Short mmCIF file of C-alpha atoms in Angstrom, two decimals:
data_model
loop_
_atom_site.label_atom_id
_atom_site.label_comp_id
_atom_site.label_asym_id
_atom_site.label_seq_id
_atom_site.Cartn_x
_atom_site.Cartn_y
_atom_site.Cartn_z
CA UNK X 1129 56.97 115.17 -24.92
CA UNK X 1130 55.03 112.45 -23.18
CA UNK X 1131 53.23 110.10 -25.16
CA UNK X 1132 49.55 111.36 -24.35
CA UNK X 1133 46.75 111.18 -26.24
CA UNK X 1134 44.94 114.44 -26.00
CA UNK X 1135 40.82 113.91 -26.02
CA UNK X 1136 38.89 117.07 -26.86
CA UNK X 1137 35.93 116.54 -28.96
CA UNK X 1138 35.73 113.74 -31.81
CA UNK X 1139 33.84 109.18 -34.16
CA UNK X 1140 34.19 105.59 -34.52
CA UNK X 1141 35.89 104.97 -37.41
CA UNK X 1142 34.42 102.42 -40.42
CA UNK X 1143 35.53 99.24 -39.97
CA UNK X 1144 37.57 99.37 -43.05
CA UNK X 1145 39.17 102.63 -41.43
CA UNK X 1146 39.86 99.75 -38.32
CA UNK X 1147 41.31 97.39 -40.27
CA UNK X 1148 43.73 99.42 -42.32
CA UNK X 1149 44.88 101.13 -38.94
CA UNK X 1150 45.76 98.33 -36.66
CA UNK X 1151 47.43 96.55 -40.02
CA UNK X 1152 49.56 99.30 -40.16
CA UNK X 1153 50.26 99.70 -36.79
CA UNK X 1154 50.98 95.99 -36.67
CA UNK X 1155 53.49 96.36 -39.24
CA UNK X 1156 55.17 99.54 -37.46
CA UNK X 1157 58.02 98.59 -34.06
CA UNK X 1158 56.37 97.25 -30.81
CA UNK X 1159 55.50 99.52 -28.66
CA UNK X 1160 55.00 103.59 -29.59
CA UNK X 1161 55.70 103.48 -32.70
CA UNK X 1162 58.03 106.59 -33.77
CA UNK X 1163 57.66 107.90 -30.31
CA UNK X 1164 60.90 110.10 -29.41
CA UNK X 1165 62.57 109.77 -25.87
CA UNK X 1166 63.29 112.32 -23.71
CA UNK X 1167 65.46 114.74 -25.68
CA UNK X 1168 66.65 116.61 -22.73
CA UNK X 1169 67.98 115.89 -19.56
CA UNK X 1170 65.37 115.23 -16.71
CA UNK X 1171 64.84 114.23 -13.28
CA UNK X 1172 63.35 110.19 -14.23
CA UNK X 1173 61.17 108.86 -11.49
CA UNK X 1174 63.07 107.21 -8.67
CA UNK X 1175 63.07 103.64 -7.67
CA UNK X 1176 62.94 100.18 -9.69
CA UNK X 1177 60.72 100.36 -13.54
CA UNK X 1178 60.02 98.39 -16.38
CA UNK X 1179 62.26 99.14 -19.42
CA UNK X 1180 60.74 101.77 -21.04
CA UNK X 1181 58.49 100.98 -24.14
CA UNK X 1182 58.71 97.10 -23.82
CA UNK X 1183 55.29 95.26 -22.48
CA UNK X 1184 56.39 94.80 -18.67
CA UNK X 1185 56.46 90.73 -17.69
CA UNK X 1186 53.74 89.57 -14.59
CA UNK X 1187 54.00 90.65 -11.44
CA UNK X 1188 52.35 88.46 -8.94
CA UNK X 1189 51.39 91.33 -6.96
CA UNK X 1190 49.48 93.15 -9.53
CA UNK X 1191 47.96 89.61 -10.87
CA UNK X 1192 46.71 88.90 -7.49
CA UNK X 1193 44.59 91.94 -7.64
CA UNK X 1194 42.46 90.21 -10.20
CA UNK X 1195 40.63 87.12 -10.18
CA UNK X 1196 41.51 85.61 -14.03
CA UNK X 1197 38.55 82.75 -13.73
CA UNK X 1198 35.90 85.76 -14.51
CA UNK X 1199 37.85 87.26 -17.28
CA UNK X 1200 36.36 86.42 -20.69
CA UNK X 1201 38.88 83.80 -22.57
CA UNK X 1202 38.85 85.73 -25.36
CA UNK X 1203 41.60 84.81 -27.70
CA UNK X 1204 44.83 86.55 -28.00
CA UNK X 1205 45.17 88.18 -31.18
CA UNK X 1206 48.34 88.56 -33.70
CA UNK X 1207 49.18 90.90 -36.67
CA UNK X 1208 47.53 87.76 -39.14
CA UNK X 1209 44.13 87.86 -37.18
CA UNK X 1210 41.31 87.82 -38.95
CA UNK X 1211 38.04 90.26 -37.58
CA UNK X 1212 35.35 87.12 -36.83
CA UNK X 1213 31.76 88.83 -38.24
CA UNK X 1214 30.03 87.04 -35.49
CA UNK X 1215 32.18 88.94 -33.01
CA UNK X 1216 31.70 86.83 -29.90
CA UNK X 1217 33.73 88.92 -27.28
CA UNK X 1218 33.06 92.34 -28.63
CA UNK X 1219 36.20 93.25 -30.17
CA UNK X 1220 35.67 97.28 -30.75
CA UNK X 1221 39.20 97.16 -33.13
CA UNK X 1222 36.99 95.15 -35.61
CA UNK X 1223 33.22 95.85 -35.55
CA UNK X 1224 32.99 99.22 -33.29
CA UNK X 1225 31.19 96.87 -30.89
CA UNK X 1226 30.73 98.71 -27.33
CA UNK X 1227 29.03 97.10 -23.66
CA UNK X 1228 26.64 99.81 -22.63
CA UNK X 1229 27.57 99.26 -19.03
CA UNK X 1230 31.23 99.39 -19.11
CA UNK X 1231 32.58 101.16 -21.99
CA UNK X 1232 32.33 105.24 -22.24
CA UNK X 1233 32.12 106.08 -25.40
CA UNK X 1234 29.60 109.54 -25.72
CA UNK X 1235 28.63 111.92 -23.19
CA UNK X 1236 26.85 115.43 -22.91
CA UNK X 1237 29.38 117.73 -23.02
CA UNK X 1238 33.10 117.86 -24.25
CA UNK X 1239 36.40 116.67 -22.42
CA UNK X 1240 39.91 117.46 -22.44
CA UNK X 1241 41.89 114.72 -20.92
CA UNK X 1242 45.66 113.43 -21.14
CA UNK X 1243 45.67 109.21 -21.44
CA UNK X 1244 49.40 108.93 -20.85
CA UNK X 1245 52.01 105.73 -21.44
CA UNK X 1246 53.95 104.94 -18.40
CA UNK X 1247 57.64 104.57 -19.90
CA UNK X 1248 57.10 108.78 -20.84
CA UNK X 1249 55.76 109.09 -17.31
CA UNK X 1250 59.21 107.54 -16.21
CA UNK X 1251 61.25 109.36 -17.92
CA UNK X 1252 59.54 113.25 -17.92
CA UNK X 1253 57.65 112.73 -14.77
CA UNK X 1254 58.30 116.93 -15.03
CA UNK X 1255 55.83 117.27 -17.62
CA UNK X 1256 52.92 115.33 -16.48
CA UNK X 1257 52.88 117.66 -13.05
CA UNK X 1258 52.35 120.41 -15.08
CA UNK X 1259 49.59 119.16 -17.14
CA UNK X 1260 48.17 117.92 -13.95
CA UNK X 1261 48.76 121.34 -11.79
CA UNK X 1262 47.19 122.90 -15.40
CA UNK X 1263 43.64 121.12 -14.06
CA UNK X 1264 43.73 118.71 -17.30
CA UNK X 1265 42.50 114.75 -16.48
CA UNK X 1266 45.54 112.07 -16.65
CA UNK X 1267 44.20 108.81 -17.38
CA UNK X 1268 46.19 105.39 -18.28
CA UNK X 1269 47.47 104.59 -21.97
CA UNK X 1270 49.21 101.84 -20.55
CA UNK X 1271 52.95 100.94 -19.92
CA UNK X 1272 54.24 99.99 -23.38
CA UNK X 1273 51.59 101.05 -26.31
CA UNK X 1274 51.40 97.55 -26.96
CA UNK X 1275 47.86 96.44 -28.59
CA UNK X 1276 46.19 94.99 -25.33
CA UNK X 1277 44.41 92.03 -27.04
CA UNK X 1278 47.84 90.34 -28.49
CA UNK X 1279 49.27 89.94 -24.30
CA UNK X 1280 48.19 87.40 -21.90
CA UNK X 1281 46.18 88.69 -18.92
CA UNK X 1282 48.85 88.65 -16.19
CA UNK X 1283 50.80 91.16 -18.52
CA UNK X 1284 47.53 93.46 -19.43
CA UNK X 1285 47.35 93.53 -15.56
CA UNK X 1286 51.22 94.77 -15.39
CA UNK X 1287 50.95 97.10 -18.49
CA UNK X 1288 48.14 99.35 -16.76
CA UNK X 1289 49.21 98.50 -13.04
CA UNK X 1290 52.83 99.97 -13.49
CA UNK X 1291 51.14 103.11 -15.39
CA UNK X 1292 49.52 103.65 -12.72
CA UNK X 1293 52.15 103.11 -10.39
CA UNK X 1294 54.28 105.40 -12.32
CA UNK X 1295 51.48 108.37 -12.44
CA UNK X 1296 50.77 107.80 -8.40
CA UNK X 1297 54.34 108.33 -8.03
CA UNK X 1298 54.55 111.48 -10.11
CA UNK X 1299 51.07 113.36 -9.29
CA UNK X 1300 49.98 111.20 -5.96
CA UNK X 1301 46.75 110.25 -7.47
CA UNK X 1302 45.56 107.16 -9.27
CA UNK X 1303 43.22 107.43 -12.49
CA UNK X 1304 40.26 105.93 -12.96
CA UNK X 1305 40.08 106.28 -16.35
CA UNK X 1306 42.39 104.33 -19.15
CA UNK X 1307 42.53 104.59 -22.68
CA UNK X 1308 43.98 101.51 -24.39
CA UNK X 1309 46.41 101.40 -27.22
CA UNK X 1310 45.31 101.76 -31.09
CA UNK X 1311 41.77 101.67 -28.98
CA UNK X 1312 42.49 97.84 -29.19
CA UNK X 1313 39.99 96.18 -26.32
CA UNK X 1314 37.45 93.21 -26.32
CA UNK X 1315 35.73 91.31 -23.45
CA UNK X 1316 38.86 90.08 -21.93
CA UNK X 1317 40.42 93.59 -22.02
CA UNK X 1318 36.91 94.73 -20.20
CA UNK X 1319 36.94 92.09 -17.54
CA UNK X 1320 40.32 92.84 -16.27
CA UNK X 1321 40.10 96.81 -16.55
CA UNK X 1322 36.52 96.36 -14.63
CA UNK X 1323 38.41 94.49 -11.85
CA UNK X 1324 41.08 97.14 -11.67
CA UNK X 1325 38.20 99.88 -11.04
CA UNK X 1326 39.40 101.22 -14.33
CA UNK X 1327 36.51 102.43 -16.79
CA UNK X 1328 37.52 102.10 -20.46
CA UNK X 1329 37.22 105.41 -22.89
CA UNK X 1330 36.86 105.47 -26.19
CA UNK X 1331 37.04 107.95 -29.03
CA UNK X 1332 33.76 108.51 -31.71
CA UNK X 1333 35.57 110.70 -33.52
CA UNK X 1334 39.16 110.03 -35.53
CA UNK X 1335 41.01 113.48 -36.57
CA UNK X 1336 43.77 111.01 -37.93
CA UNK X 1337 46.75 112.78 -37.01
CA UNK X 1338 48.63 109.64 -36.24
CA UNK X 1339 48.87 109.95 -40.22
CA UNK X 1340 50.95 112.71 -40.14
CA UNK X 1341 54.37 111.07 -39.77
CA UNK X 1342 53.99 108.01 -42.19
CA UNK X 1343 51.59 109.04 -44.58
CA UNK X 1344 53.22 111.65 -46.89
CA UNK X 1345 49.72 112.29 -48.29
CA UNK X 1346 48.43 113.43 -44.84
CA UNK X 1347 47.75 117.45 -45.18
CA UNK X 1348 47.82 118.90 -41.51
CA UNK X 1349 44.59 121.75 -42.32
CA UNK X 1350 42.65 118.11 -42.51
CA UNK X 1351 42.58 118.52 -38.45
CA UNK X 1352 40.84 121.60 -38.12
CA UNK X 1353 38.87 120.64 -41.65
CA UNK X 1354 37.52 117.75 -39.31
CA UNK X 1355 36.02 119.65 -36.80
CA UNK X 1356 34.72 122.33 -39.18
CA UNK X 1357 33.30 119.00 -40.83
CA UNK X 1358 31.85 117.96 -37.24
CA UNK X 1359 30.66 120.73 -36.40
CA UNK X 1360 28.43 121.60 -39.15
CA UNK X 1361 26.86 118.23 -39.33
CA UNK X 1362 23.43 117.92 -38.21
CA UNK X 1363 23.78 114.56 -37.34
CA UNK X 1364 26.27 114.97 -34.78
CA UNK X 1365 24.74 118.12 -32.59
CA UNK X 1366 22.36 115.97 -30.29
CA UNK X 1367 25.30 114.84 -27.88
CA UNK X 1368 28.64 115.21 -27.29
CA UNK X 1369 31.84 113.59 -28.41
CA UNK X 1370 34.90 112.14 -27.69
CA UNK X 1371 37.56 112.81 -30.41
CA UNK X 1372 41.32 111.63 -30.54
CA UNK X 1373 44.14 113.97 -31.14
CA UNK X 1374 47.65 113.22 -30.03
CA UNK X 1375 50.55 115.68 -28.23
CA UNK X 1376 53.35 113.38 -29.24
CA UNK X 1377 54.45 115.48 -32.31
CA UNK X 1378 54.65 119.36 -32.27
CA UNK X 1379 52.91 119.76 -36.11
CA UNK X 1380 49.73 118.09 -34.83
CA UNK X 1381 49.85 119.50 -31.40
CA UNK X 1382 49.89 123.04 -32.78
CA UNK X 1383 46.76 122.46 -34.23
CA UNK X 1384 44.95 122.40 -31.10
CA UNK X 1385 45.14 126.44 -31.20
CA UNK X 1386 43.14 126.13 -34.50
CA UNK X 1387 40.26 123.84 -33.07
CA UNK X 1388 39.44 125.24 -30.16
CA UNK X 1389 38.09 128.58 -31.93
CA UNK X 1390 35.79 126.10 -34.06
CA UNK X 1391 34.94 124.66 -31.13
CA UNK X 1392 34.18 127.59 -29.18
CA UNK X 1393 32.09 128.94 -32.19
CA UNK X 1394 30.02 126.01 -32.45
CA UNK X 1395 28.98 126.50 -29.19
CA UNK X 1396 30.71 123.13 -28.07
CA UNK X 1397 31.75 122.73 -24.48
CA UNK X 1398 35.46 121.57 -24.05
CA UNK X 1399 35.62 119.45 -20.37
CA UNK X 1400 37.61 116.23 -19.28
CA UNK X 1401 36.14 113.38 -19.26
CA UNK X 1402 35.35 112.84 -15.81
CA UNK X 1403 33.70 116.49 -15.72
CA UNK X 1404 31.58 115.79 -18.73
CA UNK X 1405 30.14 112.50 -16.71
CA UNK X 1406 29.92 114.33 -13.65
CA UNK X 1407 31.95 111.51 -12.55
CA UNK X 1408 35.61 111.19 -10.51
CA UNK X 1409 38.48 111.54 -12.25
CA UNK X 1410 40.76 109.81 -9.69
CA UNK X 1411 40.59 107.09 -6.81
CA UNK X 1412 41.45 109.41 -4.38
CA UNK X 1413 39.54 112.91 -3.52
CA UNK X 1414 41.62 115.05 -5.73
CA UNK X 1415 39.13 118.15 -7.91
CA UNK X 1416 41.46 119.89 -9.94
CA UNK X 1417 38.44 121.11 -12.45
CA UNK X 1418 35.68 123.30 -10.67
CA UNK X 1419 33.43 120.92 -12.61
CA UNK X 1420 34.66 118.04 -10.54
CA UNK X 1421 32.82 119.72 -7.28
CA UNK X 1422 29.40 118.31 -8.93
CA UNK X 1423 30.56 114.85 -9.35
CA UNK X 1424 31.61 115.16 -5.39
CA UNK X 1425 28.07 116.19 -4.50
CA UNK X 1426 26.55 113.38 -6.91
CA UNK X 1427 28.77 110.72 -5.12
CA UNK X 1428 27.50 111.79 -1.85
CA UNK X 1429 23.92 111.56 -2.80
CA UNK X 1430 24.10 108.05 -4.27
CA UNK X 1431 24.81 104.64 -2.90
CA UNK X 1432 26.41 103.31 -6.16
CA UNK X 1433 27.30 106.36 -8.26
CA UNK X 1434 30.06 104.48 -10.35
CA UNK X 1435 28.14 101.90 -12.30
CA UNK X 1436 24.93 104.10 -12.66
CA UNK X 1437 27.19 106.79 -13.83
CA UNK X 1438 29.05 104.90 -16.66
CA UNK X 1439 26.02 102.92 -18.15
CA UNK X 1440 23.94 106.13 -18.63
CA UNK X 1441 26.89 107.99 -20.32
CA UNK X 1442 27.21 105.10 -22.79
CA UNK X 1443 23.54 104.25 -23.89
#
């Protein structure tokens, strides 16, 4: 299966929740970690890629497309680095910190949308067209799942550019939206996915289903126990959410078939992202959600429907 992260409905986690996920992430292989090629024979995109799953080097093409002396110099980070209390460049991995005006983090409705990694996109270019022909939103998860914040610029530039690349060559469209990697992003990350035209998603709510595979304590019913959870709490009904599930393993995928019913119930709205903002999923003039038509007829009507579009969905 491609290595997508599927968004439905879901909230930040504590910063201790943060912290304990990106150190074990850091101690797990570069890249996807435990993500399973292809297992079948199929029709890889044609033409010359990166290696699959390995953070793709600069290209001076992509660079070019970005002007580095207005991205924030925020540090690169390691697996040793400490979270900085003061938080200076907004580092959301550490203290949950979100820009109003760039980052989309809530919105009014709920979204079902596909953020997938360009090496999968490669190599089962199959299954993305039928997710895409299905009506569901394809967004960027970059290249390699590398954690964005640990890579120079020039290769943050090459990790969503190629992703792109790959997804244009697939589906002929080019997303708007990207996801990035263990939801690792700070200023710098911002800066350069701003100058892209990219608009940077992130998830409020955590079912944890990563856990599944390394945590032997992990009970699958927690999934659907999360959204019962959700959906019952007062505190949560006044706006919508974004919550993180992944496709990349059948057991947790199967559990979709159990939340939507809670969902449904609840009287929650399940849309893609793009639909939920009333916004554009894709550079080009592609609808493949009826909701999409409003978004058309809202960028018609307004001379910069982008910007005021994203900073309202995040206040």
């Amino acid at each position: 299966m491609l290595a997508q992260e599927l968004i439905l409905v879901a909230a930040k986690e504590s910063k201790k929740e943060k912290e304990s996920k990106k150190a074990n992430d850091s101690k797990k292989a570069n890249g996807v970690p435990h993500a399973p090629h292809a297992t079948q024979a199929a029709e890889k995109l044609p033409g010359n890629w990166p290696k699959v799953n390995v953070a793709p080097p600069p290209n001076e093409e992509f660079t070019k497309l970005v002007d580095l002396s207005k991205v924030s110099k925020a540090p690169l980070t390691t697996n040793t680095t400490k979270c900085d209390t003061k938080d200076p460049y907004c580092y959301w991995t550490c203290t949950g910190c979100v820009r109003n005006s760039t980052d989309i983090v809530l919105c009014p409705n709920k979204l079902v949308t596909f953020f997938v990694v360009g090496s999968r996109v490669y190599e089962r270019p199959d299954i993305l067209r039928k997710a895409f022909k299905a009506g569901h939103q394809i967004g960027i998860h970059t290249w390699s799942h590398h954690a964005l914040t640990s890579q120079s610029d020039e290769t943050i530039i090459s990790e969503l550019q190629w992703t792109a690349a790959a997804i244009k060559e697939a589906i002929n469209v080019t997303p708007r939206y990207i996801r990035p990697p263990f939801g690792d992003y700070d200023d710098r990350v911002r800066d350069i996915s701003n100058q892209l035209g990219y608009k940077v998603a992130i998830w409020d709510l955590d079912t944890h289903d990563w856990m599944a595979t390394t945590d032997k304590t992990y009970q699958l019913n927690w999934i659907e126990n999360n959204f019962t959870q959700w959906v019952n709490d007062p505190k949560l009904r006044n706006t919508g959410h974004i919550s993180l599930e992944h496709d990349l393993y059948n057991e947790t995928a199967a559990r979709v078939s159990l939340v939507v019913p809670i969902l449904k119930k609840a009287n929650y709205l399940i849309k893609t992202i793009a639909s939920c903002l009333g916004d554009r999923p894709y550079v080009e003039d592609v609808t493949t959600d009826p909701s999409d038509i409003a978004a058309k007829k809202a960028d018609a009507n307004s001379p910069n429907p982008t910007s005021t579009l994203t900073s309202d969905a995040s206040m």
